Amino acid sequence: MIASILLVVRLALAAFLYIFLLTAFLALWRDIRLQQRALQKPHSPTLVLQSGKNIYRFSTPEVVIGRAPDCDCVLDDNTVSARHSLIVYKHGQWWLRDAGSTNGTFLNDTRLEEAAVLRDGDQVRCGQVVLNIHIQ
């Protein structure tokens, strides 16, 4: 009689242990899937580039600025290179870097030698074209 009660208690404890482990595994699996989805879809704030009356809005995590027609932000000016500069959203910030342009890329009148973080209100100059930066 005591042996059968102990067997039932052991089976019940084993069942509870397996249920606990299964629940913990499912919780971890759901959390990993949510993190994977979050990493696959970068959520970048809207980047607005304004040059005179021209306004360009971007919500993609990468913006290519240049004179070439396949650029995201096409600037029709002879002082702008075909692929002049690149703006990338990473680590929660917009980064600007020169793409090997002839006349250089300037951030607030300072020539870029390496990638720099953009802030709302900054001015970017590509050749003779000045772009005002607004981050929304």
PDB file of C-alpha atoms in Angstrom:
ATOM      1  CA  MET A   1       0.000   0.000   0.000  1.00  0.00           C
ATOM      2  CA  ILE A   2       2.761   2.441   0.991  1.00  0.00           C
ATOM      3  CA  ALA A   3       4.795   1.388  -2.056  1.00  0.00           C
ATOM      4  CA  SER A   4       1.896   2.165  -4.405  1.00  0.00           C
ATOM      5  CA  ILE A   5       1.363   5.594  -2.755  1.00  0.00           C
ATOM      6  CA  LEU A   6       5.077   6.378  -3.120  1.00  0.00           C
ATOM      7  CA  LEU A   7       4.942   5.317  -6.782  1.00  0.00           C
ATOM      8  CA  VAL A   8       1.986   7.640  -7.418  1.00  0.00           C
ATOM      9  CA  VAL A   9       3.786  10.523  -5.645  1.00  0.00           C
ATOM     10  CA  ARG A  10       6.951   9.900  -7.685  1.00  0.00           C
ATOM     11  CA  LEU A  11       4.979   9.805 -10.937  1.00  0.00           C
ATOM     12  CA  ALA A  12       3.131  13.008  -9.985  1.00  0.00           C
ATOM     13  CA  LEU A  13       6.405  14.790  -9.132  1.00  0.00           C
ATOM     14  CA  ALA A  14       7.963  13.606 -12.391  1.00  0.00           C
ATOM     15  CA  ALA A  15       4.909  14.814 -14.340  1.00  0.00           C
ATOM     16  CA  PHE A  16       5.057  18.251 -12.622  1.00  0.00           C
ATOM     17  CA  LEU A  17       8.775  18.471 -13.348  1.00  0.00           C
ATOM     18  CA  TYR A  18       8.266  17.713 -17.039  1.00  0.00           C
ATOM     19  CA  ILE A  19       5.376  20.178 -17.258  1.00  0.00           C
ATOM     20  CA  PHE A  20       7.544  22.862 -15.612  1.00  0.00           C
ATOM     21  CA  LEU A  21      10.436  22.201 -17.996  1.00  0.00           C
ATOM     22  CA  LEU A  22       8.111  22.235 -21.011  1.00  0.00           C
ATOM     23  CA  THR A  23       6.570  25.542 -19.887  1.00  0.00           C
ATOM     24  CA  ALA A  24      10.013  27.107 -19.361  1.00  0.00           C
ATOM     25  CA  PHE A  25      11.197  25.862 -22.772  1.00  0.00           C
ATOM     26  CA  LEU A  26       8.106  27.277 -24.526  1.00  0.00           C
ATOM     27  CA  ALA A  27       8.548  30.653 -22.807  1.00  0.00           C
ATOM     28  CA  LEU A  28      12.195  30.821 -23.922  1.00  0.00           C
ATOM     29  CA  TRP A  29      11.290  29.755 -27.448  1.00  0.00           C
ATOM     30  CA  ARG A  30       8.611  32.488 -27.731  1.00  0.00           C
ATOM     31  CA  ASP A  31      11.028  35.107 -26.400  1.00  0.00           C
ATOM     32  CA  ILE A  32      13.717  34.115 -28.905  1.00  0.00           C
ATOM     33  CA  ARG A  33      11.219  34.288 -31.787  1.00  0.00           C
ATOM     34  CA  LEU A  34      10.071  37.755 -30.704  1.00  0.00           C
ATOM     35  CA  GLN A  35      13.669  38.961 -30.557  1.00  0.00           C
ATOM     36  CA  GLN A  36      14.393  37.520 -34.005  1.00  0.00           C
ATOM     37  CA  ARG A  37      11.415  39.372 -35.480  1.00  0.00           C
ATOM     38  CA  ALA A  38      12.496  42.594 -33.805  1.00  0.00           C
ATOM     39  CA  LEU A  39      16.024  42.250 -35.209  1.00  0.00           C
ATOM     40  CA  GLN A  40      14.814  41.447 -38.719  1.00  0.00           C
ATOM     41  CA  LYS A  41      12.780  44.648 -38.974  1.00  0.00           C
ATOM     42  CA  PRO A  42      14.910  47.656 -38.107  1.00  0.00           C
ATOM     43  CA  HIS A  43      12.653  50.450 -36.934  1.00  0.00           C
ATOM     44  CA  SER A  44      14.246  53.662 -38.033  1.00  0.00           C
ATOM     45  CA  PRO A  45      12.697  57.046 -37.408  1.00  0.00           C
ATOM     46  CA  THR A  46      11.823  59.135 -40.440  1.00  0.00           C
ATOM     47  CA  LEU A  47      14.741  61.070 -41.878  1.00  0.00           C
ATOM     48  CA  VAL A  48      13.865  64.317 -43.667  1.00  0.00           C
ATOM     49  CA  LEU A  49      16.396  66.018 -45.944  1.00  0.00           C
ATOM     50  CA  GLN A  50      15.536  69.535 -47.075  1.00  0.00           C
ATOM     51  CA  SER A  51      17.361  71.472 -49.762  1.00  0.00           C
ATOM     52  CA  GLY A  52      15.630  74.741 -50.548  1.00  0.00           C
ATOM     53  CA  LYS A  53      12.096  73.851 -51.627  1.00  0.00           C
ATOM     54  CA  ASN A  54      12.932  70.162 -52.159  1.00  0.00           C
ATOM     55  CA  ILE A  55      11.990  67.868 -49.281  1.00  0.00           C
ATOM     56  CA  TYR A  56      12.988  64.185 -49.214  1.00  0.00           C
ATOM     57  CA  ARG A  57      11.492  61.788 -46.629  1.00  0.00           C
ATOM     58  CA  PHE A  58      13.003  58.397 -45.863  1.00  0.00           C
ATOM     59  CA  SER A  59      11.959  55.629 -43.493  1.00  0.00           C
ATOM     60  CA  THR A  60      14.418  53.064 -44.856  1.00  0.00           C
ATOM     61  CA  PRO A  61      17.529  52.289 -42.784  1.00  0.00           C
ATOM     62  CA  GLU A  62      19.888  53.306 -45.631  1.00  0.00           C
ATOM     63  CA  VAL A  63      19.860  56.391 -47.863  1.00  0.00           C
ATOM     64  CA  VAL A  64      22.284  56.905 -50.751  1.00  0.00           C
ATOM     65  CA  ILE A  65      22.842  60.530 -51.772  1.00  0.00           C
ATOM     66  CA  GLY A  66      24.268  61.358 -55.160  1.00  0.00           C
ATOM     67  CA  ARG A  67      23.765  62.503 -58.731  1.00  0.00           C
ATOM     68  CA  ALA A  68      23.105  59.022 -60.191  1.00  0.00           C
ATOM     69  CA  PRO A  69      19.458  58.277 -60.980  1.00  0.00           C
ATOM     70  CA  ASP A  70      19.512  55.077 -58.888  1.00  0.00           C
ATOM     71  CA  CYS A  71      20.356  56.986 -55.671  1.00  0.00           C
ATOM     72  CA  ASP A  72      17.677  57.389 -53.031  1.00  0.00           C
ATOM     73  CA  CYS A  73      18.227  61.147 -52.830  1.00  0.00           C
ATOM     74  CA  VAL A  74      19.125  62.431 -56.297  1.00  0.00           C
ATOM     75  CA  LEU A  75      20.843  65.841 -56.323  1.00  0.00           C
ATOM     76  CA  ASP A  76      21.103  67.330 -59.810  1.00  0.00           C
ATOM     77  CA  ASP A  77      24.285  69.357 -59.373  1.00  0.00           C
ATOM     78  CA  ASN A  78      27.649  68.981 -61.129  1.00  0.00           C
ATOM     79  CA  THR A  79      29.540  69.318 -57.821  1.00  0.00           C
ATOM     80  CA  VAL A  80      27.808  66.192 -56.454  1.00  0.00           C
ATOM     81  CA  SER A  81      29.389  62.807 -57.217  1.00  0.00           C
ATOM     82  CA  ALA A  82      27.361  59.937 -58.664  1.00  0.00           C
ATOM     83  CA  ARG A  83      27.393  58.233 -55.235  1.00  0.00           C
ATOM     84  CA  HIS A  84      28.382  61.076 -52.963  1.00  0.00           C
ATOM     85  CA  SER A  85      27.465  60.018 -49.417  1.00  0.00           C
ATOM     86  CA  LEU A  86      25.555  57.445 -47.421  1.00  0.00           C
ATOM     87  CA  ILE A  87      23.272  57.795 -44.403  1.00  0.00           C
ATOM     88  CA  VAL A  88      22.681  54.606 -42.406  1.00  0.00           C
ATOM     89  CA  TYR A  89      20.516  53.952 -39.346  1.00  0.00           C
ATOM     90  CA  LYS A  90      22.304  51.638 -36.913  1.00  0.00           C
ATOM     91  CA  HIS A  91      22.601  51.319 -33.155  1.00  0.00           C
ATOM     92  CA  GLY A  92      19.649  53.689 -32.720  1.00  0.00           C
ATOM     93  CA  GLN A  93      21.307  56.602 -34.559  1.00  0.00           C
ATOM     94  CA  TRP A  94      21.633  57.990 -38.071  1.00  0.00           C
ATOM     95  CA  TRP A  95      25.244  57.861 -39.327  1.00  0.00           C
ATOM     96  CA  LEU A  96      26.639  59.888 -42.230  1.00  0.00           C
ATOM     97  CA  ARG A  97      29.719  58.896 -44.201  1.00  0.00           C
ATOM     98  CA  ASP A  98      31.338  60.008 -47.409  1.00  0.00           C
ATOM     99  CA  ALA A  99      31.167  57.463 -50.240  1.00  0.00           C
ATOM    100  CA  GLY A 100      34.474  58.456 -51.818  1.00  0.00           C
ATOM    101  CA  SER A 101      33.157  61.652 -53.388  1.00  0.00           C
ATOM    102  CA  THR A 102      35.362  64.049 -55.331  1.00  0.00           C
ATOM    103  CA  ASN A 103      34.372  67.232 -53.496  1.00  0.00           C
ATOM    104  CA  GLY A 104      33.840  65.675 -50.069  1.00  0.00           C
ATOM    105  CA  THR A 105      30.938  65.548 -47.642  1.00  0.00           C
ATOM    106  CA  PHE A 106      30.680  68.192 -44.938  1.00  0.00           C
ATOM    107  CA  LEU A 107      28.734  68.000 -41.684  1.00  0.00           C
ATOM    108  CA  ASN A 108      28.127  71.446 -40.169  1.00  0.00           C
ATOM    109  CA  ASP A 109      31.025  72.882 -42.264  1.00  0.00           C
ATOM    110  CA  THR A 110      33.466  70.162 -41.117  1.00  0.00           C
ATOM    111  CA  ARG A 111      34.761  67.775 -43.771  1.00  0.00           C
ATOM    112  CA  LEU A 112      33.978  64.152 -42.926  1.00  0.00           C
ATOM    113  CA  GLU A 113      37.005  61.914 -42.575  1.00  0.00           C
ATOM    114  CA  GLU A 114      35.035  59.088 -40.940  1.00  0.00           C
ATOM    115  CA  ALA A 115      31.399  58.282 -40.198  1.00  0.00           C
ATOM    116  CA  ALA A 116      29.628  60.728 -37.893  1.00  0.00           C
ATOM    117  CA  VAL A 117      26.328  60.708 -36.014  1.00  0.00           C
ATOM    118  CA  LEU A 118      23.609  62.986 -37.377  1.00  0.00           C
ATOM    119  CA  ARG A 119      21.427  65.077 -35.090  1.00  0.00           C
ATOM    120  CA  ASP A 120      18.223  66.951 -35.743  1.00  0.00           C
ATOM    121  CA  GLY A 121      19.089  70.385 -37.161  1.00  0.00           C
ATOM    122  CA  ASP A 122      22.470  69.399 -38.653  1.00  0.00           C
ATOM    123  CA  GLN A 123      23.514  70.615 -42.098  1.00  0.00           C
ATOM    124  CA  VAL A 124      25.103  68.296 -44.638  1.00  0.00           C
ATOM    125  CA  ARG A 125      26.868  69.702 -47.681  1.00  0.00           C
ATOM    126  CA  CYS A 126      27.453  67.511 -50.721  1.00  0.00           C
ATOM    127  CA  GLY A 127      29.425  69.548 -53.236  1.00  0.00           C
ATOM    128  CA  GLN A 128      27.586  72.877 -53.242  1.00  0.00           C
ATOM    129  CA  VAL A 129      24.200  71.447 -52.207  1.00  0.00           C
ATOM    130  CA  VAL A 130      23.247  72.008 -48.566  1.00  0.00           C
ATOM    131  CA  LEU A 131      20.807  69.583 -46.941  1.00  0.00           C
ATOM    132  CA  ASN A 132      19.113  70.403 -43.646  1.00  0.00           C
ATOM    133  CA  ILE A 133      18.536  67.319 -41.479  1.00  0.00           C
ATOM    134  CA  HIS A 134      15.307  66.731 -39.579  1.00  0.00           C
ATOM    135  CA  ILE A 135      14.727  63.511 -37.636  1.00  0.00           C
ATOM    136  CA  GLN A 136      11.122  62.681 -36.806  1.00  0.00           C
TER     137      GLN A 136
END
